[in-house]
Amino acid sequence: KLSKSYGRIQALSGVSFKIEPGEVIGLLGPNGAGKTTLMKILTGYLEPDDGDVRVHGIDVISDPLSAQRRIGYLPESAPLYGEMLVQEYLEMMAAMRGVAPERRHDRMVEVIRATGLTDRVVQPISTLSKGFRQRVGIAQAIIHEPDLLILDEPTTGLDPAQIVEIRDLIVGLAKTTTVLLSTHILSEVEATCERVLVIMQGQLRADAKVHHPGVILTL
């Protein structure tokens, strides 16, 4: 029952849903529907006016740090430091995310391989293509092995080849974590998700299973 307004603008109005472990969920809606506001609330970066959020029973609003330890988050504009090497940035994020020192090297190797960054580790982030910057953003979001991965418009601004690569990456990550991604593109949901939540004008308008690519039922 999440609600949030910005002055006279009602961004969310009584939105409720539950996600089970291992699901891949698409949050679908046009620009301005309230998707980003919802994701900021789910990740503890924004407080709702009404309602509550729990991740594995942890109240995100009253105990955001405990909840955020279980969450990986990639905002629409990934907060990357262009002057840093990919390796330096991921080392910093592993430390900030509380990855144990003795585990950091192994996690670095695992996420670099998982995101296809092996040939870019000693390259400044500012010199990467947008597709590879998105990979770095996803790598920082999974460095601490989160239970829930939240991706806000992960393919925005990418070319068709990069979009396919990021979609394939998300499908691979979904084998080990629960994924919630937002998009305004129907084909994005069809290609990557098994369930879709449709948000329009701040309200949840539909909750449906995606049975196979190209077919969404009971919208």
JSON list of C-alpha atoms in Angstrom, two decimals:
[
{"chain": "A", "resi": 1, "resn": "LYS", "atom": "CA", "xyz": [0.00, 0.00, 0.00]},
{"chain": "A", "resi": 2, "resn": "LEU", "atom": "CA", "xyz": [2.78, 2.41, -0.95]},
{"chain": "A", "resi": 3, "resn": "SER", "atom": "CA", "xyz": [1.85, 6.01, -1.65]},
{"chain": "A", "resi": 4, "resn": "LYS", "atom": "CA", "xyz": [4.09, 8.96, -2.46]},
{"chain": "A", "resi": 5, "resn": "SER", "atom": "CA", "xyz": [3.38, 12.47, -3.70]},
{"chain": "A", "resi": 6, "resn": "TYR", "atom": "CA", "xyz": [5.53, 15.41, -4.76]},
{"chain": "A", "resi": 7, "resn": "GLY", "atom": "CA", "xyz": [3.40, 18.41, -3.92]},
{"chain": "A", "resi": 8, "resn": "ARG", "atom": "CA", "xyz": [0.26, 18.06, -6.01]},
{"chain": "A", "resi": 9, "resn": "ILE", "atom": "CA", "xyz": [1.69, 15.23, -8.10]},
{"chain": "A", "resi": 10, "resn": "GLN", "atom": "CA", "xyz": [0.66, 11.77, -6.88]},
{"chain": "A", "resi": 11, "resn": "ALA", "atom": "CA", "xyz": [3.59, 9.56, -7.94]},
{"chain": "A", "resi": 12, "resn": "LEU", "atom": "CA", "xyz": [2.31, 6.38, -6.25]},
{"chain": "A", "resi": 13, "resn": "SER", "atom": "CA", "xyz": [-1.13, 5.52, -4.93]},
{"chain": "A", "resi": 14, "resn": "GLY", "atom": "CA", "xyz": [-1.65, 2.38, -2.82]},
{"chain": "A", "resi": 15, "resn": "VAL", "atom": "CA", "xyz": [0.74, 0.09, -4.73]},
{"chain": "A", "resi": 16, "resn": "SER", "atom": "CA", "xyz": [0.98, -3.45, -3.28]},
{"chain": "A", "resi": 17, "resn": "PHE", "atom": "CA", "xyz": [2.69, -6.63, -4.46]},
{"chain": "A", "resi": 18, "resn": "LYS", "atom": "CA", "xyz": [4.80, -9.54, -3.25]},
{"chain": "A", "resi": 19, "resn": "ILE", "atom": "CA", "xyz": [7.83, -11.10, -4.93]},
{"chain": "A", "resi": 20, "resn": "GLU", "atom": "CA", "xyz": [8.93, -14.64, -4.20]},
{"chain": "A", "resi": 21, "resn": "PRO", "atom": "CA", "xyz": [12.60, -15.70, -4.05]},
{"chain": "A", "resi": 22, "resn": "GLY", "atom": "CA", "xyz": [14.02, -16.56, -7.47]},
{"chain": "A", "resi": 23, "resn": "GLU", "atom": "CA", "xyz": [11.48, -14.64, -9.54]},
{"chain": "A", "resi": 24, "resn": "VAL", "atom": "CA", "xyz": [12.40, -12.32, -12.41]},
{"chain": "A", "resi": 25, "resn": "ILE", "atom": "CA", "xyz": [9.92, -9.45, -12.36]},
{"chain": "A", "resi": 26, "resn": "GLY", "atom": "CA", "xyz": [9.44, -6.69, -14.90]},
{"chain": "A", "resi": 27, "resn": "LEU", "atom": "CA", "xyz": [8.05, -3.37, -13.69]},
{"chain": "A", "resi": 28, "resn": "LEU", "atom": "CA", "xyz": [6.45, -2.01, -16.84]},
{"chain": "A", "resi": 29, "resn": "GLY", "atom": "CA", "xyz": [4.99, 1.40, -17.45]},
{"chain": "A", "resi": 30, "resn": "PRO", "atom": "CA", "xyz": [5.37, 4.61, -19.48]},
{"chain": "A", "resi": 31, "resn": "ASN", "atom": "CA", "xyz": [7.81, 7.32, -18.50]},
{"chain": "A", "resi": 32, "resn": "GLY", "atom": "CA", "xyz": [6.44, 9.19, -15.49]},
{"chain": "A", "resi": 33, "resn": "ALA", "atom": "CA", "xyz": [4.33, 6.25, -14.30]},
{"chain": "A", "resi": 34, "resn": "GLY", "atom": "CA", "xyz": [6.07, 6.10, -10.90]},
{"chain": "A", "resi": 35, "resn": "LYS", "atom": "CA", "xyz": [8.54, 3.26, -11.52]},
{"chain": "A", "resi": 36, "resn": "THR", "atom": "CA", "xyz": [11.66, 5.10, -10.36]},
{"chain": "A", "resi": 37, "resn": "THR", "atom": "CA", "xyz": [9.89, 6.47, -7.28]},
{"chain": "A", "resi": 38, "resn": "LEU", "atom": "CA", "xyz": [8.81, 2.94, -6.40]},
{"chain": "A", "resi": 39, "resn": "MET", "atom": "CA", "xyz": [12.34, 1.57, -6.81]},
{"chain": "A", "resi": 40, "resn": "LYS", "atom": "CA", "xyz": [13.83, 4.33, -4.67]},
{"chain": "A", "resi": 41, "resn": "ILE", "atom": "CA", "xyz": [11.36, 3.44, -1.93]},
{"chain": "A", "resi": 42, "resn": "LEU", "atom": "CA", "xyz": [12.06, -0.30, -2.23]},
{"chain": "A", "resi": 43, "resn": "THR", "atom": "CA", "xyz": [15.79, 0.33, -1.85]},
{"chain": "A", "resi": 44, "resn": "GLY", "atom": "CA", "xyz": [15.48, 2.71, 1.11]},
{"chain": "A", "resi": 45, "resn": "TYR", "atom": "CA", "xyz": [16.60, 5.86, -0.71]},
{"chain": "A", "resi": 46, "resn": "LEU", "atom": "CA", "xyz": [13.21, 7.53, -0.42]},
{"chain": "A", "resi": 47, "resn": "GLU", "atom": "CA", "xyz": [10.52, 7.32, 2.25]},
{"chain": "A", "resi": 48, "resn": "PRO", "atom": "CA", "xyz": [6.88, 6.81, 1.24]},
{"chain": "A", "resi": 49, "resn": "ASP", "atom": "CA", "xyz": [4.08, 9.00, 2.56]},
{"chain": "A", "resi": 50, "resn": "ASP", "atom": "CA", "xyz": [2.16, 5.85, 3.46]},
{"chain": "A", "resi": 51, "resn": "GLY", "atom": "CA", "xyz": [2.72, 2.09, 3.38]},
{"chain": "A", "resi": 52, "resn": "ASP", "atom": "CA", "xyz": [5.64, -0.18, 4.20]},
{"chain": "A", "resi": 53, "resn": "VAL", "atom": "CA", "xyz": [8.26, -2.36, 2.50]},
{"chain": "A", "resi": 54, "resn": "ARG", "atom": "CA", "xyz": [9.87, -5.55, 3.78]},
{"chain": "A", "resi": 55, "resn": "VAL", "atom": "CA", "xyz": [12.77, -7.49, 2.30]},
{"chain": "A", "resi": 56, "resn": "HIS", "atom": "CA", "xyz": [13.09, -10.94, 3.90]},
{"chain": "A", "resi": 57, "resn": "GLY", "atom": "CA", "xyz": [11.09, -9.58, 6.81]},
{"chain": "A", "resi": 58, "resn": "ILE", "atom": "CA", "xyz": [13.33, -6.52, 7.29]},
{"chain": "A", "resi": 59, "resn": "ASP", "atom": "CA", "xyz": [11.50, -3.19, 7.36]},
{"chain": "A", "resi": 60, "resn": "VAL", "atom": "CA", "xyz": [13.20, -1.06, 4.71]},
{"chain": "A", "resi": 61, "resn": "ILE", "atom": "CA", "xyz": [11.86, 2.18, 6.16]},
{"chain": "A", "resi": 62, "resn": "SER", "atom": "CA", "xyz": [12.81, 1.68, 9.82]},
{"chain": "A", "resi": 63, "resn": "ASP", "atom": "CA", "xyz": [16.00, -0.34, 9.20]},
{"chain": "A", "resi": 64, "resn": "PRO", "atom": "CA", "xyz": [17.27, 0.64, 5.74]},
{"chain": "A", "resi": 65, "resn": "LEU", "atom": "CA", "xyz": [20.91, -0.41, 6.23]},
{"chain": "A", "resi": 66, "resn": "SER", "atom": "CA", "xyz": [20.01, -3.99, 7.16]},
{"chain": "A", "resi": 67, "resn": "ALA", "atom": "CA", "xyz": [17.69, -4.19, 4.15]},
{"chain": "A", "resi": 68, "resn": "GLN", "atom": "CA", "xyz": [20.25, -2.63, 1.80]},
{"chain": "A", "resi": 69, "resn": "ARG", "atom": "CA", "xyz": [22.76, -5.34, 2.72]},
{"chain": "A", "resi": 70, "resn": "ARG", "atom": "CA", "xyz": [20.37, -7.77, 1.02]},
{"chain": "A", "resi": 71, "resn": "ILE", "atom": "CA", "xyz": [19.78, -5.57, -2.05]},
{"chain": "A", "resi": 72, "resn": "GLY", "atom": "CA", "xyz": [21.82, -4.79, -5.16]},
{"chain": "A", "resi": 73, "resn": "TYR", "atom": "CA", "xyz": [20.72, -1.59, -6.91]},
{"chain": "A", "resi": 74, "resn": "LEU", "atom": "CA", "xyz": [21.51, -0.04, -10.28]},
{"chain": "A", "resi": 75, "resn": "PRO", "atom": "CA", "xyz": [19.82, 3.37, -10.69]},
{"chain": "A", "resi": 76, "resn": "GLU", "atom": "CA", "xyz": [18.91, 4.62, -14.16]},
{"chain": "A", "resi": 77, "resn": "SER", "atom": "CA", "xyz": [22.02, 6.84, -14.11]},
{"chain": "A", "resi": 78, "resn": "ALA", "atom": "CA", "xyz": [24.75, 4.60, -12.70]},
{"chain": "A", "resi": 79, "resn": "PRO", "atom": "CA", "xyz": [26.86, 6.48, -10.10]},
{"chain": "A", "resi": 80, "resn": "LEU", "atom": "CA", "xyz": [30.28, 5.66, -11.57]},
{"chain": "A", "resi": 81, "resn": "TYR", "atom": "CA", "xyz": [33.58, 7.50, -11.11]},
{"chain": "A", "resi": 82, "resn": "GLY", "atom": "CA", "xyz": [35.04, 8.00, -14.57]},
{"chain": "A", "resi": 83, "resn": "GLU", "atom": "CA", "xyz": [38.59, 8.68, -13.41]},
{"chain": "A", "resi": 84, "resn": "MET", "atom": "CA", "xyz": [38.85, 5.30, -11.64]},
{"chain": "A", "resi": 85, "resn": "LEU", "atom": "CA", "xyz": [39.92, 2.05, -13.26]},
{"chain": "A", "resi": 86, "resn": "VAL", "atom": "CA", "xyz": [37.22, -0.63, -13.37]},
{"chain": "A", "resi": 87, "resn": "GLN", "atom": "CA", "xyz": [39.22, -2.72, -10.89]},
{"chain": "A", "resi": 88, "resn": "GLU", "atom": "CA", "xyz": [39.71, 0.19, -8.48]},
{"chain": "A", "resi": 89, "resn": "TYR", "atom": "CA", "xyz": [36.03, 1.07, -8.54]},
{"chain": "A", "resi": 90, "resn": "LEU", "atom": "CA", "xyz": [34.89, -2.50, -7.86]},
{"chain": "A", "resi": 91, "resn": "GLU", "atom": "CA", "xyz": [37.45, -2.87, -5.05]},
{"chain": "A", "resi": 92, "resn": "MET", "atom": "CA", "xyz": [36.07, 0.30, -3.46]},
{"chain": "A", "resi": 93, "resn": "MET", "atom": "CA", "xyz": [32.47, -0.89, -3.83]},
{"chain": "A", "resi": 94, "resn": "ALA", "atom": "CA", "xyz": [33.30, -4.30, -2.34]},
{"chain": "A", "resi": 95, "resn": "ALA", "atom": "CA", "xyz": [34.77, -2.59, 0.71]},
{"chain": "A", "resi": 96, "resn": "MET", "atom": "CA", "xyz": [31.82, -0.19, 1.03]},
{"chain": "A", "resi": 97, "resn": "ARG", "atom": "CA", "xyz": [29.39, -3.10, 0.68]},
{"chain": "A", "resi": 98, "resn": "GLY", "atom": "CA", "xyz": [31.05, -4.90, 3.57]},
{"chain": "A", "resi": 99, "resn": "VAL", "atom": "CA", "xyz": [32.53, -7.82, 1.63]},
{"chain": "A", "resi": 100, "resn": "ALA", "atom": "CA", "xyz": [35.03, -9.53, 3.97]},
{"chain": "A", "resi": 101, "resn": "PRO", "atom": "CA", "xyz": [38.67, -8.70, 3.02]},
{"chain": "A", "resi": 102, "resn": "GLU", "atom": "CA", "xyz": [39.50, -12.37, 2.47]},
{"chain": "A", "resi": 103, "resn": "ARG", "atom": "CA", "xyz": [36.54, -12.68, 0.05]},
{"chain": "A", "resi": 104, "resn": "ARG", "atom": "CA", "xyz": [37.09, -9.56, -2.01]},
{"chain": "A", "resi": 105, "resn": "HIS", "atom": "CA", "xyz": [39.52, -10.96, -4.55]},
{"chain": "A", "resi": 106, "resn": "ASP", "atom": "CA", "xyz": [37.31, -13.98, -5.28]},
{"chain": "A", "resi": 107, "resn": "ARG", "atom": "CA", "xyz": [34.20, -11.80, -5.58]},
{"chain": "A", "resi": 108, "resn": "MET", "atom": "CA", "xyz": [36.03, -9.41, -7.90]},
{"chain": "A", "resi": 109, "resn": "VAL", "atom": "CA", "xyz": [37.01, -12.29, -10.18]},
{"chain": "A", "resi": 110, "resn": "GLU", "atom": "CA", "xyz": [33.46, -13.72, -10.10]},
{"chain": "A", "resi": 111, "resn": "VAL", "atom": "CA", "xyz": [31.64, -10.48, -10.94]},
{"chain": "A", "resi": 112, "resn": "ILE", "atom": "CA", "xyz": [34.17, -9.45, -13.60]},
{"chain": "A", "resi": 113, "resn": "ARG", "atom": "CA", "xyz": [33.67, -12.77, -15.35]},
{"chain": "A", "resi": 114, "resn": "ALA", "atom": "CA", "xyz": [29.89, -12.71, -14.89]},
{"chain": "A", "resi": 115, "resn": "THR", "atom": "CA", "xyz": [29.59, -9.25, -16.43]},
{"chain": "A", "resi": 116, "resn": "GLY", "atom": "CA", "xyz": [32.09, -9.77, -19.25]},
{"chain": "A", "resi": 117, "resn": "LEU", "atom": "CA", "xyz": [34.58, -7.15, -18.03]},
{"chain": "A", "resi": 118, "resn": "THR", "atom": "CA", "xyz": [37.71, -9.33, -18.12]},
{"chain": "A", "resi": 119, "resn": "ASP", "atom": "CA", "xyz": [39.37, -7.25, -20.86]},
{"chain": "A", "resi": 120, "resn": "ARG", "atom": "CA", "xyz": [38.41, -3.91, -19.26]},
{"chain": "A", "resi": 121, "resn": "VAL", "atom": "CA", "xyz": [39.63, -4.21, -15.64]},
{"chain": "A", "resi": 122, "resn": "VAL", "atom": "CA", "xyz": [42.57, -1.78, -16.01]},
{"chain": "A", "resi": 123, "resn": "GLN", "atom": "CA", "xyz": [40.68, 0.67, -18.23]},
{"chain": "A", "resi": 124, "resn": "PRO", "atom": "CA", "xyz": [39.41, 4.02, -16.88]},
{"chain": "A", "resi": 125, "resn": "ILE", "atom": "CA", "xyz": [35.61, 3.94, -16.62]},
{"chain": "A", "resi": 126, "resn": "SER", "atom": "CA", "xyz": [35.35, 7.20, -18.59]},
{"chain": "A", "resi": 127, "resn": "THR", "atom": "CA", "xyz": [36.82, 5.47, -21.66]},
{"chain": "A", "resi": 128, "resn": "LEU", "atom": "CA", "xyz": [34.24, 2.68, -21.71]},
{"chain": "A", "resi": 129, "resn": "SER", "atom": "CA", "xyz": [31.23, 2.55, -24.03]},
{"chain": "A", "resi": 130, "resn": "LYS", "atom": "CA", "xyz": [27.85, 3.03, -22.39]},
{"chain": "A", "resi": 131, "resn": "GLY", "atom": "CA", "xyz": [27.19, -0.70, -22.65]},
{"chain": "A", "resi": 132, "resn": "PHE", "atom": "CA", "xyz": [30.34, -1.52, -20.69]},
{"chain": "A", "resi": 133, "resn": "ARG", "atom": "CA", "xyz": [29.58, 1.22, -18.15]},
{"chain": "A", "resi": 134, "resn": "GLN", "atom": "CA", "xyz": [26.25, -0.50, -17.58]},
{"chain": "A", "resi": 135, "resn": "ARG", "atom": "CA", "xyz": [28.14, -3.75, -17.01]},
{"chain": "A", "resi": 136, "resn": "VAL", "atom": "CA", "xyz": [30.30, -2.00, -14.40]},
{"chain": "A", "resi": 137, "resn": "GLY", "atom": "CA", "xyz": [27.12, -0.70, -12.75]},
{"chain": "A", "resi": 138, "resn": "ILE", "atom": "CA", "xyz": [25.66, -4.20, -12.63]},
{"chain": "A", "resi": 139, "resn": "ALA", "atom": "CA", "xyz": [28.98, -5.59, -11.31]},
{"chain": "A", "resi": 140, "resn": "GLN", "atom": "CA", "xyz": [28.91, -3.19, -8.34]},
{"chain": "A", "resi": 141, "resn": "ALA", "atom": "CA", "xyz": [25.28, -4.12, -7.68]},
{"chain": "A", "resi": 142, "resn": "ILE", "atom": "CA", "xyz": [26.09, -7.83, -7.32]},
{"chain": "A", "resi": 143, "resn": "ILE", "atom": "CA", "xyz": [29.55, -7.61, -5.69]},
{"chain": "A", "resi": 144, "resn": "HIS", "atom": "CA", "xyz": [28.09, -8.41, -2.23]},
{"chain": "A", "resi": 145, "resn": "GLU", "atom": "CA", "xyz": [25.93, -11.34, -3.44]},
{"chain": "A", "resi": 146, "resn": "PRO", "atom": "CA", "xyz": [22.54, -9.72, -2.82]},
{"chain": "A", "resi": 147, "resn": "ASP", "atom": "CA", "xyz": [19.30, -11.66, -2.45]},
{"chain": "A", "resi": 148, "resn": "LEU", "atom": "CA", "xyz": [17.44, -9.06, -4.51]},
{"chain": "A", "resi": 149, "resn": "LEU", "atom": "CA", "xyz": [18.78, -7.23, -7.57]},
{"chain": "A", "resi": 150, "resn": "ILE", "atom": "CA", "xyz": [16.92, -4.05, -8.57]},
{"chain": "A", "resi": 151, "resn": "LEU", "atom": "CA", "xyz": [17.67, -2.54, -11.98]},
{"chain": "A", "resi": 152, "resn": "ASP", "atom": "CA", "xyz": [16.12, 0.76, -13.10]},
{"chain": "A", "resi": 153, "resn": "GLU", "atom": "CA", "xyz": [15.87, 0.98, -16.92]},
{"chain": "A", "resi": 154, "resn": "PRO", "atom": "CA", "xyz": [19.11, -1.04, -17.40]},
{"chain": "A", "resi": 155, "resn": "THR", "atom": "CA", "xyz": [19.16, -0.79, -21.22]},
{"chain": "A", "resi": 156, "resn": "THR", "atom": "CA", "xyz": [18.25, 2.89, -21.67]},
{"chain": "A", "resi": 157, "resn": "GLY", "atom": "CA", "xyz": [20.47, 4.57, -24.26]},
{"chain": "A", "resi": 158, "resn": "LEU", "atom": "CA", "xyz": [22.14, 1.38, -25.46]},
{"chain": "A", "resi": 159, "resn": "ASP", "atom": "CA", "xyz": [22.41, 0.31, -29.10]},
{"chain": "A", "resi": 160, "resn": "PRO", "atom": "CA", "xyz": [20.60, -2.88, -30.23]},
{"chain": "A", "resi": 161, "resn": "ALA", "atom": "CA", "xyz": [23.68, -5.12, -29.83]},
{"chain": "A", "resi": 162, "resn": "GLN", "atom": "CA", "xyz": [24.37, -3.78, -26.33]},
{"chain": "A", "resi": 163, "resn": "ILE", "atom": "CA", "xyz": [20.71, -4.27, -25.37]},
{"chain": "A", "resi": 164, "resn": "VAL", "atom": "CA", "xyz": [20.89, -7.96, -26.31]},
{"chain": "A", "resi": 165, "resn": "GLU", "atom": "CA", "xyz": [24.12, -8.36, -24.33]},
{"chain": "A", "resi": 166, "resn": "ILE", "atom": "CA", "xyz": [22.67, -6.74, -21.19]},
{"chain": "A", "resi": 167, "resn": "ARG", "atom": "CA", "xyz": [19.47, -8.79, -21.49]},
{"chain": "A", "resi": 168, "resn": "ASP", "atom": "CA", "xyz": [21.52, -11.99, -21.71]},
{"chain": "A", "resi": 169, "resn": "LEU", "atom": "CA", "xyz": [23.53, -10.87, -18.69]},
{"chain": "A", "resi": 170, "resn": "ILE", "atom": "CA", "xyz": [20.35, -10.26, -16.65]},
{"chain": "A", "resi": 171, "resn": "VAL", "atom": "CA", "xyz": [18.97, -13.69, -17.59]},
{"chain": "A", "resi": 172, "resn": "GLY", "atom": "CA", "xyz": [22.23, -15.26, -16.40]},
{"chain": "A", "resi": 173, "resn": "LEU", "atom": "CA", "xyz": [22.19, -13.35, -13.10]},
{"chain": "A", "resi": 174, "resn": "ALA", "atom": "CA", "xyz": [18.60, -14.41, -12.51]},
{"chain": "A", "resi": 175, "resn": "LYS", "atom": "CA", "xyz": [19.77, -17.99, -11.97]},
{"chain": "A", "resi": 176, "resn": "THR", "atom": "CA", "xyz": [21.23, -17.04, -8.58]},
{"chain": "A", "resi": 177, "resn": "THR", "atom": "CA", "xyz": [19.23, -14.01, -7.37]},
{"chain": "A", "resi": 178, "resn": "THR", "atom": "CA", "xyz": [15.77, -12.48, -7.42]},
{"chain": "A", "resi": 179, "resn": "VAL", "atom": "CA", "xyz": [15.56, -9.72, -10.05]},
{"chain": "A", "resi": 180, "resn": "LEU", "atom": "CA", "xyz": [13.25, -6.71, -10.34]},
{"chain": "A", "resi": 181, "resn": "LEU", "atom": "CA", "xyz": [13.83, -4.50, -13.37]},
{"chain": "A", "resi": 182, "resn": "SER", "atom": "CA", "xyz": [11.90, -1.48, -14.58]},
{"chain": "A", "resi": 183, "resn": "THR", "atom": "CA", "xyz": [11.32, -0.54, -18.20]},
{"chain": "A", "resi": 184, "resn": "HIS", "atom": "CA", "xyz": [8.85, 1.23, -20.47]},
{"chain": "A", "resi": 185, "resn": "ILE", "atom": "CA", "xyz": [9.57, -1.25, -23.30]},
{"chain": "A", "resi": 186, "resn": "LEU", "atom": "CA", "xyz": [7.27, -4.28, -23.58]},
{"chain": "A", "resi": 187, "resn": "SER", "atom": "CA", "xyz": [9.82, -6.37, -25.50]},
{"chain": "A", "resi": 188, "resn": "GLU", "atom": "CA", "xyz": [12.27, -5.92, -22.62]},
{"chain": "A", "resi": 189, "resn": "VAL", "atom": "CA", "xyz": [9.86, -7.70, -20.29]},
{"chain": "A", "resi": 190, "resn": "GLU", "atom": "CA", "xyz": [9.10, -10.40, -22.84]},
{"chain": "A", "resi": 191, "resn": "ALA", "atom": "CA", "xyz": [12.80, -11.11, -23.32]},
{"chain": "A", "resi": 192, "resn": "THR", "atom": "CA", "xyz": [13.90, -11.29, -19.69]},
{"chain": "A", "resi": 193, "resn": "CYS", "atom": "CA", "xyz": [11.03, -11.67, -17.22]},
{"chain": "A", "resi": 194, "resn": "GLU", "atom": "CA", "xyz": [8.64, -14.36, -16.05]},
{"chain": "A", "resi": 195, "resn": "ARG", "atom": "CA", "xyz": [6.16, -11.97, -14.45]},
{"chain": "A", "resi": 196, "resn": "VAL", "atom": "CA", "xyz": [5.15, -8.38, -15.14]},
{"chain": "A", "resi": 197, "resn": "LEU", "atom": "CA", "xyz": [3.76, -5.64, -12.92]},
{"chain": "A", "resi": 198, "resn": "VAL", "atom": "CA", "xyz": [2.15, -2.83, -14.90]},
{"chain": "A", "resi": 199, "resn": "ILE", "atom": "CA", "xyz": [2.31, 0.63, -13.31]},
{"chain": "A", "resi": 200, "resn": "MET", "atom": "CA", "xyz": [0.31, 3.51, -14.80]},
{"chain": "A", "resi": 201, "resn": "GLN", "atom": "CA", "xyz": [-0.31, 6.92, -13.23]},
{"chain": "A", "resi": 202, "resn": "GLY", "atom": "CA", "xyz": [1.09, 5.69, -9.93]},
{"chain": "A", "resi": 203, "resn": "GLN", "atom": "CA", "xyz": [-1.23, 2.69, -9.65]},
{"chain": "A", "resi": 204, "resn": "LEU", "atom": "CA", "xyz": [-0.67, -1.03, -10.10]},
{"chain": "A", "resi": 205, "resn": "ARG", "atom": "CA", "xyz": [-2.91, -1.87, -13.05]},
{"chain": "A", "resi": 206, "resn": "ALA", "atom": "CA", "xyz": [-1.92, -5.50, -13.72]},
{"chain": "A", "resi": 207, "resn": "ASP", "atom": "CA", "xyz": [0.10, -8.40, -12.32]},
{"chain": "A", "resi": 208, "resn": "ALA", "atom": "CA", "xyz": [0.57, -11.20, -14.87]},
{"chain": "A", "resi": 209, "resn": "LYS", "atom": "CA", "xyz": [2.78, -14.14, -15.72]},
{"chain": "A", "resi": 210, "resn": "VAL", "atom": "CA", "xyz": [4.88, -14.10, -18.88]},
{"chain": "A", "resi": 211, "resn": "HIS", "atom": "CA", "xyz": [4.49, -17.66, -20.10]},
{"chain": "A", "resi": 212, "resn": "HIS", "atom": "CA", "xyz": [7.01, -17.45, -22.92]},
{"chain": "A", "resi": 213, "resn": "PRO", "atom": "CA", "xyz": [8.61, -14.74, -25.09]},
{"chain": "A", "resi": 214, "resn": "GLY", "atom": "CA", "xyz": [6.09, -12.84, -27.14]},
{"chain": "A", "resi": 215, "resn": "VAL", "atom": "CA", "xyz": [3.01, -13.71, -25.07]},
{"chain": "A", "resi": 216, "resn": "ILE", "atom": "CA", "xyz": [1.76, -11.91, -21.99]},
{"chain": "A", "resi": 217, "resn": "LEU", "atom": "CA", "xyz": [-1.50, -13.32, -20.64]},
{"chain": "A", "resi": 218, "resn": "THR", "atom": "CA", "xyz": [-4.38, -11.82, -18.66]},
{"chain": "A", "resi": 219, "resn": "LEU", "atom": "CA", "xyz": [-3.40, -8.15, -18.85]}
]
